[in-house]
N, CA, C and O atoms as a Tripos MOL2 file, in Angstrom:
@<TRIPOS>MOLECULE
protein
  284   283    71     0     0
PROTEIN
NO_CHARGES

@<TRIPOS>ATOM
      1 N        -108.8010   47.2010   35.8420 N.3       1 MET1
      2 CA       -109.6710   46.6990   36.8780 C.3       1 MET1
      3 C        -110.2680   47.8830   37.6300 C.2       1 MET1
      4 O        -109.5340   48.7560   38.0940 O.2       1 MET1
      5 N        -111.5370   47.9190   37.7500 N.am      2 SER2
      6 CA       -112.2160   48.9890   38.4510 C.3       2 SER2
      7 C        -112.8320   48.4500   39.7380 C.2       2 SER2
      8 O        -113.5080   47.4210   39.7350 O.2       2 SER2
      9 N        -112.5900   49.1610   40.8370 N.am      3 THR3
     10 CA       -113.1750   48.7290   42.1110 C.3       3 THR3
     11 C        -114.4730   49.4540   42.4050 C.2       3 THR3
     12 O        -115.1520   49.1440   43.3840 O.2       3 THR3
     13 N        -114.8310   50.4370   41.5500 N.am      4 ILE4
     14 CA       -116.0400   51.2010   41.8150 C.3       4 ILE4
     15 C        -117.1070   50.9970   40.7550 C.2       4 ILE4
     16 O        -118.1510   51.6470   40.8120 O.2       4 ILE4
     17 N        -116.8850   50.1320   39.8070 N.am      5 GLY5
     18 CA       -117.9090   49.7930   38.8480 C.3       5 GLY5
     19 C        -117.8950   50.5740   37.5540 C.2       5 GLY5
     20 O        -118.7760   50.3720   36.7180 O.2       5 GLY5
     21 N        -116.9230   51.4660   37.3500 N.am      6 TYR6
     22 CA       -116.8390   52.2210   36.1050 C.3       6 TYR6
     23 C        -115.8230   51.5630   35.1890 C.2       6 TYR6
     24 O        -114.7030   51.2580   35.5990 O.2       6 TYR6
     25 N        -116.2260   51.3510   33.9480 N.am      7 ASP7
     26 CA       -115.3010   50.8170   32.9610 C.3       7 ASP7
     27 C        -114.6140   51.9290   32.2010 C.2       7 ASP7
     28 O        -113.5240   51.7350   31.6640 O.2       7 ASP7
     29 N        -115.2470   53.1090   32.1480 N.am      8 SER8
     30 CA       -114.7000   54.2460   31.4250 C.3       8 SER8
     31 C        -114.9030   55.4990   32.2590 C.2       8 SER8
     32 O        -115.9170   55.6360   32.9430 O.2       8 SER8
     33 N        -113.9370   56.4180   32.2040 N.am      9 TRP9
     34 CA       -114.0490   57.6760   32.9300 C.3       9 TRP9
     35 C        -114.6590   58.7700   32.0630 C.2       9 TRP9
     36 O        -114.6790   59.9330   32.4660 O.2       9 TRP9
     37 N        -115.1530   58.4210   30.8880 N.am     10 ALA10
     38 CA       -115.8030   59.3870   30.0070 C.3      10 ALA10
     39 C        -117.2760   59.5120   30.4170 C.2      10 ALA10
     40 O        -118.1720   59.1800   29.6400 O.2      10 ALA10
     41 N        -117.5130   59.9860   31.6190 N.am     11 VAL11
     42 CA       -118.8690   60.1500   32.1420 C.3      11 VAL11
     43 C        -119.0000   61.5530   32.7140 C.2      11 VAL11
     44 O        -118.0060   62.2560   32.8900 O.2      11 VAL11
     45 N        -120.2260   61.9510   33.0000 N.am     12 ASP12
     46 CA       -120.4600   63.2410   33.6340 C.3      12 ASP12
     47 C        -119.9900   63.1480   35.0920 C.2      12 ASP12
     48 O        -120.5240   62.3640   35.8780 O.2      12 ASP12
     49 N        -118.9890   63.9570   35.4370 N.am     13 LEU13
     50 CA       -118.4070   63.8570   36.7810 C.3      13 LEU13
     51 C        -119.3750   64.3000   37.8730 C.2      13 LEU13
     52 O        -119.1850   63.9720   39.0440 O.2      13 LEU13
     53 N        -120.4160   65.0460   37.4920 N.am     14 ALA14
     54 CA       -121.4180   65.4470   38.4800 C.3      14 ALA14
     55 C        -122.2050   64.2440   38.9750 C.2      14 ALA14
     56 O        -122.7470   64.2610   40.0800 O.2      14 ALA14
     57 N        -122.2690   63.2040   38.1610 N.am     15 GLU15
     58 CA       -123.0100   62.0030   38.5450 C.3      15 GLU15
     59 C        -122.1290   60.9630   39.2280 C.2      15 GLU15
     60 O        -122.6160   59.9560   39.7430 O.2      15 GLU15
     61 N        -120.8270   61.2260   39.2230 N.am     16 VAL16
     62 CA       -119.9040   60.2740   39.8400 C.3      16 VAL16
     63 C        -119.8550   60.5380   41.3390 C.2      16 VAL16
     64 O        -119.6530   61.6760   41.7640 O.2      16 VAL16
     65 N        -120.0320   59.5380   42.1050 N.am     17 GLY17
     66 CA       -119.9770   59.6740   43.5620 C.3      17 GLY17
     67 C        -118.5660   59.4640   44.0510 C.2      17 GLY17
     68 O        -117.6160   59.9770   43.4590 O.2      17 GLY17
     69 N        -118.4250   58.7400   45.0870 N.am     18 ALA18
     70 CA       -117.1060   58.4540   45.6530 C.3      18 ALA18
     71 C        -116.3180   57.6130   44.6620 C.2      18 ALA18
     72 O        -116.8600   56.7010   44.0380 O.2      18 ALA18
     73 N        -115.0380   57.9250   44.5220 N.am     19 VAL19
     74 CA       -114.2000   57.2300   43.5490 C.3      19 VAL19
     75 C        -113.1130   56.4290   44.2450 C.2      19 VAL19
     76 O        -112.0520   56.1910   43.6680 O.2      19 VAL19
     77 N        -113.3560   56.0240   45.4400 N.am     20 TYR20
     78 CA       -112.3690   55.2440   46.1740 C.3      20 TYR20
     79 C        -112.9330   53.8510   46.4460 C.2      20 TYR20
     80 O        -114.1490   53.6620   46.4430 O.2      20 TYR20
     81 N        -112.0770   52.9040   46.6740 N.am     21 PRO21
     82 CA       -112.5560   51.5430   46.9140 C.3      21 PRO21
     83 C        -113.2400   51.3990   48.2820 C.2      21 PRO21
     84 O        -113.0800   52.2430   49.1640 O.2      21 PRO21
     85 N        -113.9700   50.3610   48.4270 N.am     22 PHE22
     86 CA       -114.6760   50.0180   49.6750 C.3      22 PHE22
     87 C        -115.6890   51.0890   50.0780 C.2      22 PHE22
     88 O        -115.7980   51.4460   51.2510 O.2      22 PHE22
     89 N        -116.4230   51.5930   49.0940 N.am     23 GLN23
     90 CA       -117.4430   52.5960   49.3690 C.3      23 GLN23
     91 C        -118.4900   52.0090   50.2990 C.2      23 GLN23
     92 O        -118.8820   50.8520   50.1490 O.2      23 GLN23
     93 N        -118.9360   52.7940   51.2480 N.am     24 GLY24
     94 CA       -119.9590   52.3610   52.1730 C.3      24 GLY24
     95 C        -119.4190   51.7370   53.4420 C.2      24 GLY24
     96 O        -120.1700   51.4530   54.3750 O.2      24 GLY24
     97 N        -118.1190   51.5260   53.4710 N.am     25 SER25
     98 CA       -117.5390   50.9220   54.6790 C.3      25 SER25
     99 C        -116.7230   51.9420   55.4720 C.2      25 SER25
    100 O        -115.8380   51.5610   56.2380 O.2      25 SER25
    101 N        -117.0090   53.2240   55.2980 N.am     26 GLU26
    102 CA       -116.2480   54.2680   55.9860 C.3      26 GLU26
    103 C        -116.4380   54.1810   57.4990 C.2      26 GLU26
    104 O        -115.4840   54.3490   58.2590 O.2      26 GLU26
    105 N        -117.6640   53.9200   57.9320 N.am     27 GLY27
    106 CA       -117.9350   53.8160   59.3710 C.3      27 GLY27
    107 C        -117.1440   52.6930   60.0130 C.2      27 GLY27
    108 O        -116.5710   52.8490   61.0910 O.2      27 GLY27
    109 N        -117.1220   51.5600   59.3310 N.am     28 LEU28
    110 CA       -116.3510   50.4230   59.8350 C.3      28 LEU28
    111 C        -114.8640   50.7580   59.8970 C.2      28 LEU28
    112 O        -114.1770   50.3910   60.8500 O.2      28 LEU28
    113 N        -114.3680   51.4670   58.8620 N.am     29 MET29
    114 CA       -112.9510   51.8490   58.8500 C.3      29 MET29
    115 C        -112.6330   52.8080   59.9900 C.2      29 MET29
    116 O        -111.5650   52.7140   60.5960 O.2      29 MET29
    117 N        -113.5430   53.7260   60.2880 N.am     30 VAL30
    118 CA       -113.3210   54.6620   61.3990 C.3      30 VAL30
    119 C        -113.2780   53.8940   62.7190 C.2      30 VAL30
    120 O        -112.4100   54.1410   63.5560 O.2      30 VAL30
    121 N        -114.2100   52.9700   62.9020 N.am     31 VAL31
    122 CA       -114.2330   52.1760   64.1300 C.3      31 VAL31
    123 C        -112.9420   51.3700   64.2650 C.2      31 VAL31
    124 O        -112.3360   51.3370   65.3360 O.2      31 VAL31
    125 N        -112.5270   50.7260   63.1870 N.am     32 LEU32
    126 CA       -111.2830   49.9500   63.2190 C.3      32 LEU32
    127 C        -110.0750   50.8450   63.4920 C.2      32 LEU32
    128 O        -109.1620   50.4590   64.2230 O.2      32 LEU32
    129 N        -110.0720   52.0370   62.9030 N.am     33 GLY33
    130 CA       -108.9800   52.9710   63.1380 C.3      33 GLY33
    131 C        -108.9150   53.4160   64.5880 C.2      33 GLY33
    132 O        -107.8290   53.4840   65.1650 O.2      33 GLY33
    133 N        -110.0570   53.7200   65.1860 N.am     34 VAL34
    134 CA       -110.0830   54.1570   66.5850 C.3      34 VAL34
    135 C        -109.6580   53.0110   67.5000 C.2      34 VAL34
    136 O        -108.9050   53.2230   68.4500 O.2      34 VAL34
    137 N        -110.1360   51.8040   67.2210 N.am     35 VAL35
    138 CA       -109.7460   50.6400   68.0330 C.3      35 VAL35
    139 C        -108.2470   50.4040   67.9200 C.2      35 VAL35
    140 O        -107.5850   50.1440   68.9250 O.2      35 VAL35
    141 N        -107.7060   50.4890   66.7140 N.am     36 PHE36
    142 CA       -106.2590   50.3210   66.5230 C.3      36 PHE36
    143 C        -105.4920   51.4010   67.2640 C.2      36 PHE36
    144 O        -104.4820   51.1150   67.9070 O.2      36 PHE36
    145 N        -105.9620   52.6430   67.1810 N.am     37 TRP37
    146 CA       -105.2970   53.7780   67.8400 C.3      37 TRP37
    147 C        -105.2690   53.5770   69.3570 C.2      37 TRP37
    148 O        -104.2240   53.7630   69.9800 O.2      37 TRP37
    149 N        -106.3800   53.2070   69.9490 N.am     38 ILE38
    150 CA       -106.4410   52.9930   71.3930 C.3      38 ILE38
    151 C        -105.5790   51.7920   71.7940 C.2      38 ILE38
    152 O        -104.8590   51.8530   72.7910 O.2      38 ILE38
    153 N        -105.6470   50.7110   71.0300 N.am     39 ALA39
    154 CA       -104.8400   49.5240   71.3310 C.3      39 ALA39
    155 C        -103.3530   49.8470   71.2430 C.2      39 ALA39
    156 O        -102.5660   49.3970   72.0750 O.2      39 ALA39
    157 N        -102.9710   50.6240   70.2390 N.am     40 TRP40
    158 CA       -101.5630   50.9870   70.0900 C.3      40 TRP40
    159 C        -101.0790   51.7860   71.3000 C.2      40 TRP40
    160 O         -99.9920   51.5360   71.8190 O.2      40 TRP40
    161 N        -101.8850   52.7420   71.7430 N.am     41 HIS41
    162 CA       -101.4960   53.5330   72.9080 C.3      41 HIS41
    163 C        -101.4200   52.6630   74.1590 C.2      41 HIS41
    164 O        -100.5240   52.8510   74.9820 O.2      41 HIS41
    165 N        -102.3310   51.7260   74.3160 N.am     42 ARG42
    166 CA       -102.3120   50.8230   75.4700 C.3      42 ARG42
    167 C        -101.0460   49.9600   75.4570 C.2      42 ARG42
    168 O        -100.3920   49.7900   76.4860 O.2      42 ARG42
    169 N        -100.7100   49.4220   74.2910 N.am     43 ILE43
    170 CA        -99.5110   48.5960   74.1630 C.3      43 ILE43
    171 C         -98.2660   49.4360   74.4670 C.2      43 ILE43
    172 O         -97.3700   48.9780   75.1760 O.2      43 ILE43
    173 N         -98.2050   50.6540   73.9410 N.am     44 GLN44
    174 CA        -97.0620   51.5220   74.2060 C.3      44 GLN44
    175 C         -96.9580   51.8530   75.6880 C.2      44 GLN44
    176 O         -95.8610   51.8520   76.2450 O.2      44 GLN44
    177 N         -98.0850   52.1360   76.3330 N.am     45 PHE45
    178 CA        -98.0880   52.4700   77.7630 C.3      45 PHE45
    179 C         -97.5470   51.3080   78.5830 C.2      45 PHE45
    180 O         -96.7270   51.5160   79.4770 O.2      45 PHE45
    181 N         -97.9860   50.1060   78.2990 N.am     46 VAL46
    182 CA        -97.5440   48.9270   79.0480 C.3      46 VAL46
    183 C         -96.0630   48.6610   78.8050 C.2      46 VAL46
    184 O         -95.3170   48.4000   79.7490 O.2      46 VAL46
    185 N         -95.6330   48.7260   77.5510 N.am     47 ARG47
    186 CA        -94.2280   48.4430   77.2410 C.3      47 ARG47
    187 C         -93.2940   49.4910   77.8300 C.2      47 ARG47
    188 O         -92.2310   49.1500   78.3480 O.2      47 ARG47
    189 N         -93.6770   50.7570   77.7560 N.am     48 GLU48
    190 CA        -92.8310   51.8010   78.3340 C.3      48 GLU48
    191 C         -92.8030   51.7000   79.8530 C.2      48 GLU48
    192 O         -91.7690   51.9580   80.4700 O.2      48 GLU48
    193 N         -93.9140   51.3300   80.4590 N.am     49 GLY49
    194 CA        -93.9440   51.1360   81.9050 C.3      49 GLY49
    195 C         -93.0150   50.0230   82.3340 C.2      49 GLY49
    196 O         -92.2990   50.1580   83.3260 O.2      49 GLY49
    197 N         -93.0160   48.9220   81.5970 N.am     50 ALA50
    198 CA        -92.1230   47.8100   81.8970 C.3      50 ALA50
    199 C         -90.6620   48.2230   81.7110 C.2      50 ALA50
    200 O         -89.7980   47.8510   82.5050 O.2      50 ALA50
    201 N         -90.4000   48.9840   80.6710 N.am     51 HIS51
    202 CA        -89.0310   49.4480   80.4170 C.3      51 HIS51
    203 C         -88.5600   50.3730   81.5370 C.2      51 HIS51
    204 O         -87.4320   50.2480   82.0140 O.2      51 HIS51
    205 N         -89.4240   51.3030   81.9560 N.am     52 LEU52
    206 CA        -89.0410   52.2210   83.0310 C.3      52 LEU52
    207 C         -88.8660   51.4890   84.3580 C.2      52 LEU52
    208 O         -87.9940   51.8350   85.1550 O.2      52 LEU52
    209 N         -89.6970   50.4800   84.5890 N.am     53 GLU53
    210 CA        -89.5510   49.7030   85.8190 C.3      53 GLU53
    211 C         -88.2330   48.9350   85.8120 C.2      53 GLU53
    212 O         -87.5630   48.8390   86.8400 O.2      53 GLU53
    213 N         -87.8650   48.3940   84.6650 N.am     54 LYS54
    214 CA        -86.5960   47.6860   84.5300 C.3      54 LYS54
    215 C         -85.4250   48.6500   84.7260 C.2      54 LYS54
    216 O         -84.4360   48.3060   85.3730 O.2      54 LYS54
    217 N         -85.5390   49.8500   84.1680 N.am     55 ALA55
    218 CA        -84.4750   50.8460   84.3200 C.3      55 ALA55
    219 C         -84.3530   51.2980   85.7610 C.2      55 ALA55
    220 O         -83.2610   51.6210   86.2290 O.2      55 ALA55
    221 N         -85.4900   51.3220   86.4740 N.am     56 LYS56
    222 CA        -85.4700   51.7330   87.8730 C.3      56 LYS56
    223 C         -84.6980   50.7400   88.7330 C.2      56 LYS56
    224 O         -84.1010   51.1220   89.7390 O.2      56 LYS56
    225 N         -84.7060   49.4710   88.3430 N.am     57 GLN57
    226 CA        -84.0410   48.4210   89.1150 C.3      57 GLN57
    227 C         -82.5490   48.3250   88.8210 C.2      57 GLN57
    228 O         -81.8320   47.5980   89.5090 O.2      57 GLN57
    229 N         -82.0720   49.0440   87.8140 N.am     58 MET58
    230 CA        -80.6640   48.9630   87.4270 C.3      58 MET58
    231 C         -79.7980   49.7980   88.3700 C.2      58 MET58
    232 O         -80.2530   50.7980   88.9240 O.2      58 MET58
    233 N         -78.5740   49.3850   88.5400 N.am     59 GLY59
    234 CA        -77.6140   50.1640   89.2950 C.3      59 GLY59
    235 C         -77.6660   49.9070   90.7860 C.2      59 GLY59
    236 O         -78.5790   49.2550   91.2930 O.2      59 GLY59
    237 N         -76.6790   50.4270   91.4710 N.am     60 ASP60
    238 CA        -76.5770   50.3010   92.9200 C.3      60 ASP60
    239 C         -77.3710   51.4460   93.5600 C.2      60 ASP60
    240 O         -77.0300   52.6130   93.3690 O.2      60 ASP60
    241 N         -78.4090   51.1270   94.3040 N.am     61 LYS61
    242 CA        -79.2860   52.1560   94.8550 C.3      61 LYS61
    243 C         -78.5660   53.0490   95.8680 C.2      61 LYS61
    244 O         -78.8000   54.2570   95.9030 O.2      61 LYS61
    245 N         -77.6930   52.4640   96.6920 N.am     62 ASP62
    246 CA        -76.9710   53.2650   97.6760 C.3      62 ASP62
    247 C         -76.0450   54.2700   96.9950 C.2      62 ASP62
    248 O         -75.9290   55.4170   97.4270 O.2      62 ASP62
    249 N         -75.3960   53.8280   95.9360 N.am     63 LYS63
    250 CA        -74.4940   54.7210   95.2130 C.3      63 LYS63
    251 C         -75.2750   55.8460   94.5380 C.2      63 LYS63
    252 O         -74.8540   57.0030   94.5480 O.2      63 LYS63
    253 N         -76.4170   55.4910   93.9520 N.am     64 ILE64
    254 CA        -77.2520   56.5020   93.2960 C.3      64 ILE64
    255 C         -77.7680   57.5110   94.3180 C.2      64 ILE64
    256 O         -77.7540   58.7150   94.0650 O.2      64 ILE64
    257 N         -78.2210   57.0240   95.4660 N.am     65 ASN65
    258 CA        -78.7210   57.9360   96.5010 C.3      65 ASN65
    259 C         -77.6240   58.8400   97.0350 C.2      65 ASN65
    260 O         -77.8640   60.0160   97.3070 O.2      65 ASN65
    261 N         -76.4180   58.2960   97.1880 N.am     66 SER66
    262 CA        -75.3190   59.1370   97.6840 C.3      66 SER66
    263 C         -74.9540   60.2040   96.6540 C.2      66 SER66
    264 O         -74.6110   61.3270   97.0210 O.2      66 SER66
    265 N         -75.0250   59.8650   95.3800 N.am     67 LEU67
    266 CA        -74.7450   60.8530   94.3380 C.3      67 LEU67
    267 C         -75.8350   61.9110   94.2770 C.2      67 LEU67
    268 O         -75.5500   63.0860   94.0460 O.2      67 LEU67
    269 N         -77.0880   61.5010   94.4830 N.am     68 LEU68
    270 CA        -78.1930   62.4600   94.4300 C.3      68 LEU68
    271 C         -78.1670   63.3990   95.6320 C.2      68 LEU68
    272 O         -78.6010   64.5460   95.5260 O.2      68 LEU68
    273 N         -77.6730   62.9380   96.7520 N.am     69 GLU69
    274 CA        -77.6270   63.7860   97.9490 C.3      69 GLU69
    275 C         -76.6380   64.9320   97.7850 C.2      69 GLU69
    276 O         -76.7330   65.9380   98.4880 O.2      69 GLU69
    277 N         -75.7040   64.7920   96.8760 N.am     70 LYS70
    278 CA        -74.7520   65.8710   96.6270 C.3      70 LYS70
    279 C         -75.4320   67.0970   96.0390 C.2      70 LYS70
    280 O         -74.9470   68.2180   96.1890 O.2      70 LYS70
    281 N         -76.5490   66.8810   95.3740 N.am     71 TYR71
    282 CA        -77.2440   67.9960   94.7240 C.3      71 TYR71
    283 C         -78.4630   68.3600   95.5050 C.2      71 TYR71
    284 O         -79.1890   69.2770   95.1230 O.2      71 TYR71
@<TRIPOS>BOND
     1     1     2 1
     2     2     3 1
     3     3     4 2
     4     3     5 am
     5     5     6 1
     6     6     7 1
     7     7     8 2
     8     7     9 am
     9     9    10 1
    10    10    11 1
    11    11    12 2
    12    11    13 am
    13    13    14 1
    14    14    15 1
    15    15    16 2
    16    15    17 am
    17    17    18 1
    18    18    19 1
    19    19    20 2
    20    19    21 am
    21    21    22 1
    22    22    23 1
    23    23    24 2
    24    23    25 am
    25    25    26 1
    26    26    27 1
    27    27    28 2
    28    27    29 am
    29    29    30 1
    30    30    31 1
    31    31    32 2
    32    31    33 am
    33    33    34 1
    34    34    35 1
    35    35    36 2
    36    35    37 am
    37    37    38 1
    38    38    39 1
    39    39    40 2
    40    39    41 am
    41    41    42 1
    42    42    43 1
    43    43    44 2
    44    43    45 am
    45    45    46 1
    46    46    47 1
    47    47    48 2
    48    47    49 am
    49    49    50 1
    50    50    51 1
    51    51    52 2
    52    51    53 am
    53    53    54 1
    54    54    55 1
    55    55    56 2
    56    55    57 am
    57    57    58 1
    58    58    59 1
    59    59    60 2
    60    59    61 am
    61    61    62 1
    62    62    63 1
    63    63    64 2
    64    63    65 am
    65    65    66 1
    66    66    67 1
    67    67    68 2
    68    67    69 am
    69    69    70 1
    70    70    71 1
    71    71    72 2
    72    71    73 am
    73    73    74 1
    74    74    75 1
    75    75    76 2
    76    75    77 am
    77    77    78 1
    78    78    79 1
    79    79    80 2
    80    79    81 am
    81    81    82 1
    82    82    83 1
    83    83    84 2
    84    83    85 am
    85    85    86 1
    86    86    87 1
    87    87    88 2
    88    87    89 am
    89    89    90 1
    90    90    91 1
    91    91    92 2
    92    91    93 am
    93    93    94 1
    94    94    95 1
    95    95    96 2
    96    95    97 am
    97    97    98 1
    98    98    99 1
    99    99   100 2
   100    99   101 am
   101   101   102 1
   102   102   103 1
   103   103   104 2
   104   103   105 am
   105   105   106 1
   106   106   107 1
   107   107   108 2
   108   107   109 am
   109   109   110 1
   110   110   111 1
   111   111   112 2
   112   111   113 am
   113   113   114 1
   114   114   115 1
   115   115   116 2
   116   115   117 am
   117   117   118 1
   118   118   119 1
   119   119   120 2
   120   119   121 am
   121   121   122 1
   122   122   123 1
   123   123   124 2
   124   123   125 am
   125   125   126 1
   126   126   127 1
   127   127   128 2
   128   127   129 am
   129   129   130 1
   130   130   131 1
   131   131   132 2
   132   131   133 am
   133   133   134 1
   134   134   135 1
   135   135   136 2
   136   135   137 am
   137   137   138 1
   138   138   139 1
   139   139   140 2
   140   139   141 am
   141   141   142 1
   142   142   143 1
   143   143   144 2
   144   143   145 am
   145   145   146 1
   146   146   147 1
   147   147   148 2
   148   147   149 am
   149   149   150 1
   150   150   151 1
   151   151   152 2
   152   151   153 am
   153   153   154 1
   154   154   155 1
   155   155   156 2
   156   155   157 am
   157   157   158 1
   158   158   159 1
   159   159   160 2
   160   159   161 am
   161   161   162 1
   162   162   163 1
   163   163   164 2
   164   163   165 am
   165   165   166 1
   166   166   167 1
   167   167   168 2
   168   167   169 am
   169   169   170 1
   170   170   171 1
   171   171   172 2
   172   171   173 am
   173   173   174 1
   174   174   175 1
   175   175   176 2
   176   175   177 am
   177   177   178 1
   178   178   179 1
   179   179   180 2
   180   179   181 am
   181   181   182 1
   182   182   183 1
   183   183   184 2
   184   183   185 am
   185   185   186 1
   186   186   187 1
   187   187   188 2
   188   187   189 am
   189   189   190 1
   190   190   191 1
   191   191   192 2
   192   191   193 am
   193   193   194 1
   194   194   195 1
   195   195   196 2
   196   195   197 am
   197   197   198 1
   198   198   199 1
   199   199   200 2
   200   199   201 am
   201   201   202 1
   202   202   203 1
   203   203   204 2
   204   203   205 am
   205   205   206 1
   206   206   207 1
   207   207   208 2
   208   207   209 am
   209   209   210 1
   210   210   211 1
   211   211   212 2
   212   211   213 am
   213   213   214 1
   214   214   215 1
   215   215   216 2
   216   215   217 am
   217   217   218 1
   218   218   219 1
   219   219   220 2
   220   219   221 am
   221   221   222 1
   222   222   223 1
   223   223   224 2
   224   223   225 am
   225   225   226 1
   226   226   227 1
   227   227   228 2
   228   227   229 am
   229   229   230 1
   230   230   231 1
   231   231   232 2
   232   231   233 am
   233   233   234 1
   234   234   235 1
   235   235   236 2
   236   235   237 am
   237   237   238 1
   238   238   239 1
   239   239   240 2
   240   239   241 am
   241   241   242 1
   242   242   243 1
   243   243   244 2
   244   243   245 am
   245   245   246 1
   246   246   247 1
   247   247   248 2
   248   247   249 am
   249   249   250 1
   250   250   251 1
   251   251   252 2
   252   251   253 am
   253   253   254 1
   254   254   255 1
   255   255   256 2
   256   255   257 am
   257   257   258 1
   258   258   259 1
   259   259   260 2
   260   259   261 am
   261   261   262 1
   262   262   263 1
   263   263   264 2
   264   263   265 am
   265   265   266 1
   266   266   267 1
   267   267   268 2
   268   267   269 am
   269   269   270 1
   270   270   271 1
   271   271   272 2
   272   271   273 am
   273   273   274 1
   274   274   275 1
   275   275   276 2
   276   275   277 am
   277   277   278 1
   278   278   279 1
   279   279   280 2
   280   279   281 am
   281   281   282 1
   282   282   283 1
   283   283   284 2
@<TRIPOS>SUBSTRUCTURE
     1 MET1         2 RESIDUE 1 A MET
     2 SER2         6 RESIDUE 1 A SER
     3 THR3        10 RESIDUE 1 A THR
     4 ILE4        14 RESIDUE 1 A ILE
     5 GLY5        18 RESIDUE 1 A GLY
     6 TYR6        22 RESIDUE 1 A TYR
     7 ASP7        26 RESIDUE 1 A ASP
     8 SER8        30 RESIDUE 1 A SER
     9 TRP9        34 RESIDUE 1 A TRP
    10 ALA10       38 RESIDUE 1 A ALA
    11 VAL11       42 RESIDUE 1 A VAL
    12 ASP12       46 RESIDUE 1 A ASP
    13 LEU13       50 RESIDUE 1 A LEU
    14 ALA14       54 RESIDUE 1 A ALA
    15 GLU15       58 RESIDUE 1 A GLU
    16 VAL16       62 RESIDUE 1 A VAL
    17 GLY17       66 RESIDUE 1 A GLY
    18 ALA18       70 RESIDUE 1 A ALA
    19 VAL19       74 RESIDUE 1 A VAL
    20 TYR20       78 RESIDUE 1 A TYR
    21 PRO21       82 RESIDUE 1 A PRO
    22 PHE22       86 RESIDUE 1 A PHE
    23 GLN23       90 RESIDUE 1 A GLN
    24 GLY24       94 RESIDUE 1 A GLY
    25 SER25       98 RESIDUE 1 A SER
    26 GLU26      102 RESIDUE 1 A GLU
    27 GLY27      106 RESIDUE 1 A GLY
    28 LEU28      110 RESIDUE 1 A LEU
    29 MET29      114 RESIDUE 1 A MET
    30 VAL30      118 RESIDUE 1 A VAL
    31 VAL31      122 RESIDUE 1 A VAL
    32 LEU32      126 RESIDUE 1 A LEU
    33 GLY33      130 RESIDUE 1 A GLY
    34 VAL34      134 RESIDUE 1 A VAL
    35 VAL35      138 RESIDUE 1 A VAL
    36 PHE36      142 RESIDUE 1 A PHE
    37 TRP37      146 RESIDUE 1 A TRP
    38 ILE38      150 RESIDUE 1 A ILE
    39 ALA39      154 RESIDUE 1 A ALA
    40 TRP40      158 RESIDUE 1 A TRP
    41 HIS41      162 RESIDUE 1 A HIS
    42 ARG42      166 RESIDUE 1 A ARG
    43 ILE43      170 RESIDUE 1 A ILE
    44 GLN44      174 RESIDUE 1 A GLN
    45 PHE45      178 RESIDUE 1 A PHE
    46 VAL46      182 RESIDUE 1 A VAL
    47 ARG47      186 RESIDUE 1 A ARG
    48 GLU48      190 RESIDUE 1 A GLU
    49 GLY49      194 RESIDUE 1 A GLY
    50 ALA50      198 RESIDUE 1 A ALA
    51 HIS51      202 RESIDUE 1 A HIS
    52 LEU52      206 RESIDUE 1 A LEU
    53 GLU53      210 RESIDUE 1 A GLU
    54 LYS54      214 RESIDUE 1 A LYS
    55 ALA55      218 RESIDUE 1 A ALA
    56 LYS56      222 RESIDUE 1 A LYS
    57 GLN57      226 RESIDUE 1 A GLN
    58 MET58      230 RESIDUE 1 A MET
    59 GLY59      234 RESIDUE 1 A GLY
    60 ASP60      238 RESIDUE 1 A ASP
    61 LYS61      242 RESIDUE 1 A LYS
    62 ASP62      246 RESIDUE 1 A ASP
    63 LYS63      250 RESIDUE 1 A LYS
    64 ILE64      254 RESIDUE 1 A ILE
    65 ASN65      258 RESIDUE 1 A ASN
    66 SER66      262 RESIDUE 1 A SER
    67 LEU67      266 RESIDUE 1 A LEU
    68 LEU68      270 RESIDUE 1 A LEU
    69 GLU69      274 RESIDUE 1 A GLU
    70 LYS70      278 RESIDUE 1 A LYS
    71 TYR71      282 RESIDUE 1 A TYR
């Protein structure tokens, strides 16, 4: 099965263009990649913020403050 339209590789390689699937959709792939990258960072930022906020609420605050005052 060929995704680029060649049935045989016995051709002049100088005339062969891109040999990967989905030729012509590179721009769309870049846009999708950038959107995914930004969305992933946004999701990580929100989840880590929630985790840190939850960790901040853990423990006895008076005990933590008294321990920190020692240093």
